[in-house]
PDB file of C-alpha atoms and ligand atoms in Angstrom:
ATOM      1  CA  MET A   1     -10.468 -23.959   0.677  1.00 75.00           C
ATOM      2  CA  LYS A   2     -11.886 -20.138   0.753  1.00 79.00           C
ATOM      3  CA  LYS A   3     -14.679 -18.892  -0.705  1.00 81.00           C
ATOM      4  CA  ARG A   4     -12.837 -15.696  -2.040  1.00 93.00           C
ATOM      5  CA  GLU A   5      -9.017 -15.226  -2.729  1.00 93.00           C
ATOM      6  CA  VAL A   6      -6.902 -14.321  -0.100  1.00 95.00           C
ATOM      7  CA  HIS A   7      -5.142 -11.123   0.178  1.00 95.00           C
ATOM      8  CA  ILE A   8      -1.866  -9.992   2.326  1.00 96.00           C
ATOM      9  CA  VAL A   9      -1.334  -6.276   1.938  1.00 98.00           C
ATOM     10  CA  GLY A  10       1.919  -4.690   3.228  1.00 98.00           C
ATOM     11  CA  ASN A  11       1.013  -1.148   4.119  1.00 98.00           C
ATOM     12  CA  TRP A  12       4.688   0.390   4.115  1.00 98.00           C
ATOM     13  CA  LYS A  13       3.441   3.834   5.479  1.00 98.00           C
ATOM     14  CA  MET A  14       6.293   6.687   5.742  1.00 98.00           C
ATOM     15  CA  ASN A  15       9.260   3.843   5.887  1.00 98.00           C
ATOM     16  CA  GLN A  16      11.926   1.881   3.955  1.00 97.00           C
ATOM     17  CA  SER A  17      15.045   4.045   2.383  1.00 97.00           C
ATOM     18  CA  LEU A  18      16.297   3.025  -0.885  1.00 96.00           C
ATOM     19  CA  HIS A  19      18.586   0.787   0.787  1.00 96.00           C
ATOM     20  CA  GLU A  20      15.942  -1.289   2.470  1.00 96.00           C
ATOM     21  CA  ILE A  21      13.704  -1.656  -0.352  1.00 95.00           C
ATOM     22  CA  SER A  22      16.312  -3.347  -2.451  1.00 93.00           C
ATOM     23  CA  GLN A  23      17.161  -5.761   0.376  1.00 93.00           C
ATOM     24  CA  PHE A  24      13.500  -6.613   0.523  1.00 93.00           C
ATOM     25  CA  PHE A  25      13.411  -7.556  -2.928  1.00 89.00           C
ATOM     26  CA  ILE A  26      16.719  -9.682  -2.617  1.00 88.00           C
ATOM     27  CA  GLU A  27      15.566 -11.341   0.169  1.00 87.00           C
ATOM     28  CA  MET A  28      11.951 -12.137  -1.322  1.00 85.00           C
ATOM     29  CA  THR A  29      13.713 -13.794  -4.534  1.00 81.00           C
ATOM     30  CA  LYS A  30      15.927 -16.106  -2.403  1.00 79.00           C
ATOM     31  CA  MET A  31      12.738 -17.171  -0.616  1.00 73.00           C
ATOM     32  CA  LYS A  32      11.182 -18.115  -4.018  1.00 68.00           C
ATOM     33  CA  MET A  33       7.748 -18.086  -2.767  1.00 66.00           C
ATOM     34  CA  GLU A  34       5.047 -20.347  -4.425  1.00 71.00           C
ATOM     35  CA  LEU A  35       2.075 -17.811  -3.856  1.00 74.00           C
ATOM     36  CA  LYS A  36      -0.958 -18.965  -4.251  1.00 80.00           C
ATOM     37  CA  CYS A  37      -2.792 -15.938  -2.281  1.00 88.00           C
ATOM     38  CA  LYS A  38      -2.403 -12.519  -3.636  1.00 90.00           C
ATOM     39  CA  ALA A  39       0.461 -10.098  -2.154  1.00 92.00           C
ATOM     40  CA  TRP A  40       0.415  -6.313  -2.404  1.00 95.00           C
ATOM     41  CA  ILE A  41       2.426  -3.512  -1.018  1.00 97.00           C
ATOM     42  CA  ALA A  42       1.656   0.157  -0.985  1.00 98.00           C
ATOM     43  CA  PRO A  43       5.246   2.071  -0.538  1.00 98.00           C
ATOM     44  CA  GLN A  44       5.658   5.781  -0.227  1.00 98.00           C
ATOM     45  CA  ALA A  45       4.008   7.437  -3.377  1.00 98.00           C
ATOM     46  CA  ILE A  46       7.835   8.323  -4.643  1.00 97.00           C
ATOM     47  CA  HIS A  47       8.621   4.736  -4.126  1.00 98.00           C
ATOM     48  CA  ILE A  48       5.839   3.368  -6.661  1.00 97.00           C
ATOM     49  CA  PRO A  49       7.879   3.017 -10.099  1.00 96.00           C
ATOM     50  CA  ILE A  50      11.055   1.526  -8.436  1.00 95.00           C
ATOM     51  CA  LEU A  51       8.841  -0.937  -6.410  1.00 94.00           C
ATOM     52  CA  LYS A  52       6.893  -1.655  -9.666  1.00 93.00           C
ATOM     53  CA  GLU A  53      10.181  -2.775 -11.149  1.00 89.00           C
ATOM     54  CA  MET A  54      11.842  -4.552  -8.654  1.00 87.00           C
ATOM     55  CA  ALA A  55       8.605  -6.209  -7.869  1.00 82.00           C
ATOM     56  CA  PHE A  56       8.107  -7.657 -11.748  1.00 74.00           C
ATOM     57  CA  THR A  57      11.240  -8.966 -11.335  1.00 70.00           C
ATOM     58  CA  THR A  58      10.099 -10.780  -8.618  1.00 69.00           C
ATOM     59  CA  GLY A  59       6.868 -11.587 -10.242  1.00 66.00           C
ATOM     60  CA  SER A  60       3.422 -11.833  -8.992  1.00 77.00           C
ATOM     61  CA  ILE A  61       3.768  -8.432  -6.339  1.00 89.00           C
ATOM     62  CA  TYR A  62       0.735  -5.860  -7.177  1.00 93.00           C
ATOM     63  CA  ILE A  63       2.213  -2.540  -6.136  1.00 96.00           C
ATOM     64  CA  GLY A  64      -0.371   0.394  -4.747  1.00 98.00           C
ATOM     65  CA  ALA A  65      -0.715   3.657  -3.367  1.00 98.00           C
ATOM     66  CA  GLN A  66      -1.579   4.242   0.372  1.00 98.00           C
ATOM     67  CA  ASN A  67      -3.630   7.641  -0.605  1.00 98.00           C
ATOM     68  CA  CYS A  68      -4.499   9.905  -2.979  1.00 98.00           C
ATOM     69  CA  SER A  69      -6.115  13.355  -4.303  1.00 98.00           C
ATOM     70  CA  GLN A  70      -9.857  13.281  -5.084  1.00 98.00           C
ATOM     71  CA  PHE A  71      -8.739  15.967  -7.978  1.00 98.00           C
ATOM     72  CA  ASP A  72      -7.385  14.711 -10.859  1.00 98.00           C
ATOM     73  CA  SER A  73      -5.097  17.695 -11.561  1.00 98.00           C
ATOM     74  CA  GLY A  74      -4.783  21.494 -11.046  1.00 98.00           C
ATOM     75  CA  ALA A  75      -3.248  23.876  -8.270  1.00 98.00           C
ATOM     76  CA  TYR A  76      -3.577  21.269  -5.370  1.00 98.00           C
ATOM     77  CA  THR A  77       0.557  21.522  -3.959  1.00 98.00           C
ATOM     78  CA  GLY A  78       2.036  18.349  -2.632  1.00 97.00           C
ATOM     79  CA  GLU A  79      -0.929  16.394  -4.177  1.00 98.00           C
ATOM     80  CA  ILE A  80      -1.234  12.628  -5.581  1.00 98.00           C
ATOM     81  CA  SER A  81      -3.652  12.560  -8.504  1.00 98.00           C
ATOM     82  CA  PRO A  82      -5.306   9.621  -9.044  1.00 98.00           C
ATOM     83  CA  ALA A  83      -5.078   9.749 -12.762  1.00 98.00           C
ATOM     84  CA  SER A  84      -1.252   9.984 -12.513  1.00 98.00           C
ATOM     85  CA  LEU A  85      -1.109   6.587 -10.395  1.00 98.00           C
ATOM     86  CA  ALA A  86      -3.769   5.213 -13.215  1.00 98.00           C
ATOM     87  CA  ASP A  87      -1.058   6.248 -15.700  1.00 97.00           C
ATOM     88  CA  LEU A  88       1.786   4.378 -13.752  1.00 95.00           C
ATOM     89  CA  GLY A  89       0.206   0.814 -13.954  1.00 94.00           C
ATOM     90  CA  VAL A  90      -0.396   1.381 -10.214  1.00 96.00           C
ATOM     91  CA  GLU A  91      -2.844  -1.201  -9.198  1.00 94.00           C
ATOM     92  CA  PHE A  92      -4.830  -0.389  -6.050  1.00 98.00           C
ATOM     93  CA  VAL A  93      -5.055   2.848  -3.726  1.00 98.00           C
ATOM     94  CA  ILE A  94      -5.847   2.522   0.121  1.00 98.00           C
ATOM     95  CA  ILE A  95      -8.413   4.955   1.361  1.00 98.00           C
ATOM     96  CA  GLY A  96      -9.379   6.080   4.648  1.00 98.00           C
ATOM     97  CA  HIS A  97      -6.710   4.954   6.650  1.00 98.00           C
ATOM     98  CA  SER A  98      -7.214   5.824  10.503  1.00 98.00           C
ATOM     99  CA  GLU A  99      -3.985   7.527  10.111  1.00 98.00           C
ATOM    100  CA  ARG A 100      -5.476   9.724   7.236  1.00 98.00           C
ATOM    101  CA  ARG A 101      -8.626  10.337   9.304  1.00 98.00           C
ATOM    102  CA  ALA A 102      -7.130  11.461  12.222  1.00 97.00           C
ATOM    103  CA  ILE A 103      -3.776  13.285  11.489  1.00 98.00           C
ATOM    104  CA  PHE A 104      -4.796  14.740   8.211  1.00 97.00           C
ATOM    105  CA  GLY A 105      -8.381  15.510   9.516  1.00 98.00           C
ATOM    106  CA  GLU A 106      -9.902  13.298   6.149  1.00 98.00           C
ATOM    107  CA  THR A 107     -13.424  13.378   6.872  1.00 98.00           C
ATOM    108  CA  ASP A 108     -16.134  10.635   5.314  1.00 98.00           C
ATOM    109  CA  GLU A 109     -17.063  13.351   2.496  1.00 98.00           C
ATOM    110  CA  VAL A 110     -13.594  13.874   1.178  1.00 98.00           C
ATOM    111  CA  LEU A 111     -12.849   9.977   1.605  1.00 98.00           C
ATOM    112  CA  ASN A 112     -16.049   9.147  -0.693  1.00 98.00           C
ATOM    113  CA  GLN A 113     -14.947  11.626  -3.390  1.00 98.00           C
ATOM    114  CA  LYS A 114     -11.378  10.424  -3.193  1.00 98.00           C
ATOM    115  CA  LEU A 115     -13.117   6.851  -3.870  1.00 98.00           C
ATOM    116  CA  LEU A 116     -15.112   7.911  -6.888  1.00 98.00           C
ATOM    117  CA  ALA A 117     -11.698   9.806  -8.191  1.00 98.00           C
ATOM    118  CA  CYS A 118     -10.232   6.445  -7.728  1.00 98.00           C
ATOM    119  CA  LEU A 119     -13.119   4.294  -9.414  1.00 98.00           C
ATOM    120  CA  LYS A 120     -13.259   6.625 -12.232  1.00 98.00           C
ATOM    121  CA  HIS A 121      -9.927   5.477 -13.325  1.00 98.00           C
ATOM    122  CA  ASN A 122     -10.624   2.056 -12.599  1.00 98.00           C
ATOM    123  CA  LEU A 123      -7.973   1.603  -9.643  1.00 98.00           C
ATOM    124  CA  LYS A 124      -8.961  -1.004  -7.122  1.00 98.00           C
ATOM    125  CA  VAL A 125      -9.767   0.894  -4.006  1.00 98.00           C
ATOM    126  CA  ILE A 126      -8.749  -0.721  -0.433  1.00 98.00           C
ATOM    127  CA  PHE A 127     -11.486   1.416   2.100  1.00 98.00           C
ATOM    128  CA  CYS A 128     -10.929   1.171   5.664  1.00 98.00           C
ATOM    129  CA  VAL A 129     -13.062   1.553   8.633  1.00 98.00           C
ATOM    130  CA  GLY A 130     -12.895   1.231  11.955  1.00 98.00           C
ATOM    131  CA  GLU A 131     -13.928   2.015  15.197  1.00 98.00           C
ATOM    132  CA  THR A 132     -11.651   3.662  18.124  1.00 97.00           C
ATOM    133  CA  LEU A 133     -11.176   2.143  21.524  1.00 97.00           C
ATOM    134  CA  GLU A 134     -13.501   4.656  23.241  1.00 97.00           C
ATOM    135  CA  GLU A 135     -16.140   3.785  20.974  1.00 98.00           C
ATOM    136  CA  ARG A 136     -15.766   0.046  21.135  1.00 97.00           C
ATOM    137  CA  GLN A 137     -16.068   0.582  25.009  1.00 96.00           C
ATOM    138  CA  ASN A 138     -18.882   2.562  24.423  1.00 97.00           C
ATOM    139  CA  ASN A 139     -20.673  -0.524  22.354  1.00 97.00           C
ATOM    140  CA  GLN A 140     -20.698   1.790  19.170  1.00 98.00           C
ATOM    141  CA  THR A 141     -18.621  -0.275  16.674  1.00 98.00           C
ATOM    142  CA  PHE A 142     -21.367  -1.281  14.273  1.00 98.00           C
ATOM    143  CA  LYS A 143     -22.696   2.495  14.724  1.00 98.00           C
ATOM    144  CA  VAL A 144     -19.725   3.826  13.602  1.00 98.00           C
ATOM    145  CA  VAL A 145     -18.728   1.524  10.684  1.00 98.00           C
ATOM    146  CA  GLU A 146     -22.125   2.180   9.570  1.00 98.00           C
ATOM    147  CA  LYS A 147     -21.357   5.376   9.319  1.00 98.00           C
ATOM    148  CA  GLN A 148     -18.004   5.162   7.573  1.00 98.00           C
ATOM    149  CA  LEU A 149     -19.697   2.561   4.941  1.00 98.00           C
ATOM    150  CA  LEU A 150     -22.838   4.852   4.296  1.00 98.00           C
ATOM    151  CA  GLU A 151     -20.924   8.076   4.071  1.00 98.00           C
ATOM    152  CA  GLY A 152     -17.678   6.584   2.340  1.00 98.00           C
ATOM    153  CA  LEU A 153     -19.531   4.480  -0.345  1.00 98.00           C
ATOM    154  CA  LYS A 154     -22.275   6.927  -1.317  1.00 98.00           C
ATOM    155  CA  ASN A 155     -22.768   7.186  -4.931  1.00 98.00           C
ATOM    156  CA  LEU A 156     -21.182   3.944  -5.391  1.00 98.00           C
ATOM    157  CA  PRO A 157     -21.519   2.764  -9.214  1.00 98.00           C
ATOM    158  CA  GLN A 158     -22.832  -0.185  -9.874  1.00 97.00           C
ATOM    159  CA  ASP A 159     -20.618  -1.436 -12.776  1.00 98.00           C
ATOM    160  CA  LYS A 160     -17.494  -0.021 -10.846  1.00 98.00           C
ATOM    161  CA  ALA A 161     -18.531  -1.720  -7.061  1.00 98.00           C
ATOM    162  CA  HIS A 162     -16.261  -4.812  -8.188  1.00 98.00           C
ATOM    163  CA  LEU A 163     -12.951  -2.600  -7.693  1.00 98.00           C
ATOM    164  CA  LEU A 164     -13.621  -2.213  -3.914  1.00 98.00           C
ATOM    165  CA  MET A 165     -12.217  -3.800  -0.796  1.00 98.00           C
ATOM    166  CA  ILE A 166     -12.909  -2.778   2.152  1.00 98.00           C
ATOM    167  CA  ALA A 167     -10.530  -3.039   5.346  1.00 98.00           C
ATOM    168  CA  TYR A 168     -11.957  -3.546   8.916  1.00 98.00           C
ATOM    169  CA  GLU A 169      -8.939  -1.591  10.963  1.00 98.00           C
ATOM    170  CA  PRO A 170     -10.140  -1.083  14.856  1.00 98.00           C
ATOM    171  CA  VAL A 171      -7.985   2.001  15.579  1.00 98.00           C
ATOM    172  CA  TRP A 172      -7.165   0.666  18.820  1.00 97.00           C
ATOM    173  CA  ALA A 173      -5.438  -2.518  16.907  1.00 97.00           C
ATOM    174  CA  ILE A 174      -3.349  -0.457  14.572  1.00 96.00           C
ATOM    175  CA  GLY A 175       0.617  -0.538  15.476  1.00 93.00           C
ATOM    176  CA  THR A 176      -0.373  -1.380  19.163  1.00 95.00           C
ATOM    177  CA  GLY A 177      -0.158  -4.973  19.187  1.00 92.00           C
ATOM    178  CA  LYS A 178      -3.492  -5.908  20.662  1.00 93.00           C
ATOM    179  CA  VAL A 179      -5.120  -7.823  17.658  1.00 93.00           C
ATOM    180  CA  ALA A 180      -8.826  -8.003  17.637  1.00 94.00           C
ATOM    181  CA  THR A 181      -9.870 -11.860  18.485  1.00 96.00           C
ATOM    182  CA  ALA A 182     -10.749 -13.762  15.640  1.00 97.00           C
ATOM    183  CA  GLU A 183     -14.316 -14.056  17.133  1.00 97.00           C
ATOM    184  CA  GLU A 184     -14.514 -10.010  17.370  1.00 97.00           C
ATOM    185  CA  ALA A 185     -13.113  -9.241  13.704  1.00 98.00           C
ATOM    186  CA  GLU A 186     -15.502 -12.022  12.391  1.00 98.00           C
ATOM    187  CA  GLU A 187     -18.482 -10.107  13.645  1.00 98.00           C
ATOM    188  CA  VAL A 188     -17.286  -6.823  12.359  1.00 98.00           C
ATOM    189  CA  HIS A 189     -16.688  -8.383   9.366  1.00 98.00           C
ATOM    190  CA  ALA A 190     -20.145 -10.054   8.541  1.00 98.00           C
ATOM    191  CA  PHE A 191     -21.496  -6.811   9.460  1.00 98.00           C
ATOM    192  CA  ILE A 192     -19.464  -5.009   7.253  1.00 98.00           C
ATOM    193  CA  ARG A 193     -20.800  -7.920   4.337  1.00 98.00           C
ATOM    194  CA  SER A 194     -24.499  -7.176   4.790  1.00 97.00           C
ATOM    195  CA  GLN A 195     -24.063  -3.688   4.736  1.00 97.00           C
ATOM    196  CA  LEU A 196     -22.900  -3.551   0.846  1.00 97.00           C
ATOM    197  CA  ALA A 197     -25.457  -2.714  -1.687  1.00 95.00           C
ATOM    198  CA  TYR A 198     -23.284  -4.657  -4.495  1.00 95.00           C
ATOM    199  CA  HIS A 199     -21.182  -8.038  -4.790  1.00 96.00           C
ATOM    200  CA  LYS A 200     -22.124  -9.168  -1.087  1.00 95.00           C
ATOM    201  CA  ASP A 201     -20.650 -12.723  -1.696  1.00 94.00           C
ATOM    202  CA  SER A 202     -17.486 -11.626  -3.571  1.00 96.00           C
ATOM    203  CA  THR A 203     -16.622  -8.443  -1.708  1.00 97.00           C
ATOM    204  CA  ILE A 204     -12.939  -8.895  -0.201  1.00 98.00           C
ATOM    205  CA  ILE A 205     -13.023  -7.675   3.367  1.00 98.00           C
ATOM    206  CA  LEU A 206      -9.521  -7.457   5.112  1.00 98.00           C
ATOM    207  CA  TYR A 207      -8.634  -7.594   8.498  1.00 98.00           C
ATOM    208  CA  GLY A 208      -5.642  -5.126   9.948  1.00 98.00           C
ATOM    209  CA  GLY A 209      -4.471  -4.378  13.685  1.00 97.00           C
ATOM    210  CA  SER A 210      -1.336  -5.402  14.503  1.00 96.00           C
ATOM    211  CA  VAL A 211      -1.216  -8.694  12.752  1.00 97.00           C
ATOM    212  CA  LYS A 212       1.753 -10.895  13.005  1.00 96.00           C
ATOM    213  CA  PRO A 213       2.487 -14.191  11.349  1.00 95.00           C
ATOM    214  CA  ASP A 214       1.980 -16.231  14.439  1.00 94.00           C
ATOM    215  CA  ASN A 215      -1.745 -14.554  14.703  1.00 95.00           C
ATOM    216  CA  ILE A 216      -3.003 -14.500  11.166  1.00 96.00           C
ATOM    217  CA  GLY A 217      -3.557 -18.068  10.722  1.00 94.00           C
ATOM    218  CA  SER A 218      -6.764 -18.155  13.332  1.00 95.00           C
ATOM    219  CA  LEU A 219      -8.239 -14.924  11.625  1.00 96.00           C
ATOM    220  CA  LEU A 220      -8.640 -16.280   8.356  1.00 96.00           C
ATOM    221  CA  GLN A 221     -10.176 -19.311   9.629  1.00 95.00           C
ATOM    222  CA  LYS A 222     -13.105 -17.065   9.780  1.00 96.00           C
ATOM    223  CA  ASP A 223     -15.335 -16.913   6.836  1.00 96.00           C
ATOM    224  CA  ASN A 224     -15.385 -13.313   6.441  1.00 97.00           C
ATOM    225  CA  ILE A 225     -11.960 -12.545   6.488  1.00 97.00           C
ATOM    226  CA  ASP A 226     -10.643 -12.622   3.053  1.00 97.00           C
ATOM    227  CA  GLY A 227      -6.733 -11.540   4.242  1.00 97.00           C
ATOM    228  CA  ALA A 228      -4.596  -8.749   5.854  1.00 97.00           C
ATOM    229  CA  LEU A 229      -3.831  -5.044   5.944  1.00 98.00           C
ATOM    230  CA  VAL A 230      -0.694  -5.367   7.682  1.00 98.00           C
ATOM    231  CA  GLY A 231       1.944  -1.983   8.791  1.00 98.00           C
ATOM    232  CA  GLY A 232       4.766  -3.174  10.820  1.00 97.00           C
ATOM    233  CA  ALA A 233       4.861  -7.276   9.950  1.00 97.00           C
ATOM    234  CA  SER A 234       5.218  -6.579   6.119  1.00 97.00           C
ATOM    235  CA  LEU A 235       8.382  -4.473   6.353  1.00 97.00           C
ATOM    236  CA  LYS A 236      10.728  -7.155   6.781  1.00 94.00           C
ATOM    237  CA  PRO A 237      10.655  -9.905   3.988  1.00 92.00           C
ATOM    238  CA  GLN A 238      10.811 -12.659   6.693  1.00 92.00           C
ATOM    239  CA  ASP A 239       7.714 -11.808   8.103  1.00 95.00           C
ATOM    240  CA  PHE A 240       6.170 -10.517   4.925  1.00 94.00           C
ATOM    241  CA  LYS A 241       7.089 -14.087   3.338  1.00 91.00           C
ATOM    242  CA  GLN A 242       5.614 -15.899   6.563  1.00 93.00           C
ATOM    243  CA  LEU A 243       1.826 -14.080   6.291  1.00 95.00           C
ATOM    244  CA  CYS A 244       1.783 -15.195   2.418  1.00 92.00           C
ATOM    245  CA  THR A 245       2.812 -18.772   3.057  1.00 89.00           C
ATOM    246  CA  SER A 246       0.023 -18.664   5.887  1.00 88.00           C
ATOM    247  CA  ALA A 247      -2.557 -17.767   3.366  1.00 87.00           C
ATOM    248  CA  SER A 248      -1.101 -19.648   0.464  1.00 79.00           C
ATOM    249  CA  VAL A 249      -2.706 -22.841   2.608  1.00 77.00           C
ATOM    250  CA  LEU A 250      -5.741 -21.769   2.647  1.00 72.00           C
ATOM    251  CA  MET A 251      -6.009 -21.629  -1.031  1.00 66.00           C
TER     252      MET A 251
HETATM  253  C1  PEP B   1      -1.874  -0.632   9.095  1.00 73.94           C
HETATM  254  O1  PEP B   1      -1.357   0.519   9.340  1.00 73.94           O
HETATM  255  O2  PEP B   1      -2.676  -0.584   8.490  1.00 73.94           O
HETATM  256  C2  PEP B   1      -1.674  -1.485  10.284  1.00 73.94           C
HETATM  257  C3  PEP B   1      -2.846  -2.125  10.259  1.00 73.94           C
HETATM  258  O3  PEP B   1      -0.622  -1.496  10.968  1.00 73.94           O
HETATM  259  P1  PEP B   1       0.156  -3.141  11.867  1.00 73.94           P
HETATM  260  O4  PEP B   1      -0.202  -3.773  11.446  1.00 73.94           O
HETATM  261  O5  PEP B   1       1.273  -2.274  12.438  1.00 73.94           O
HETATM  262  O6  PEP B   1      -1.162  -2.653  13.136  1.00 73.94           O
END
């Protein structure tokens, strides 16, 4: 039995056509899962309302966003307002994914502003941290993660800290097929937990990076690994279901 609820979060990135989305939910409905874990999906922002409707009929899948602006409204062409996400009834937002950091140049300072903007609207946040391969090889993993947490979680209001979840995603493991060993991940998860200012025991810390149905079991055995943030393997309903089933066994 896990101490904290196990979460399986699908990050669909910029994937899934409308046809693929409806097939996903048709298959999920057919499989009639008895979910004991929390199953969450973050589709492309444009698909959020459609997924919310489909997830409502399937039941018990929460829908979130992969990113949002640090601003509520104004002249920010192409951005996604956290106020509008809250209006839509979105349950969570992923902030600081390594693709946002590396490809779109999002700094710790901007990510901190985004986090605070989401919390203001009572949106749950999955805040991502993780080192590159070079940083790991230079023994800088803990230093890098510590800085990302210190700067990213700056001024976290105590009364909103229960809305925060962390995802440890080593950049070298994302989309590469190279998963961190359960021991490597647990070591960083325990470190992250020790760094939290509030709710040290109850904060959910997810692992992300090439999680698949055949490797999730050993990761979830670890005390400080409370679930997974999953890219590739969350796109196929069979795999997503299997990930949720493995997680449900522990609840
Ligand atoms: C991710 O994008 O957060 C991720 C972990 O991707 P993948 O599972 O494909 O490595």
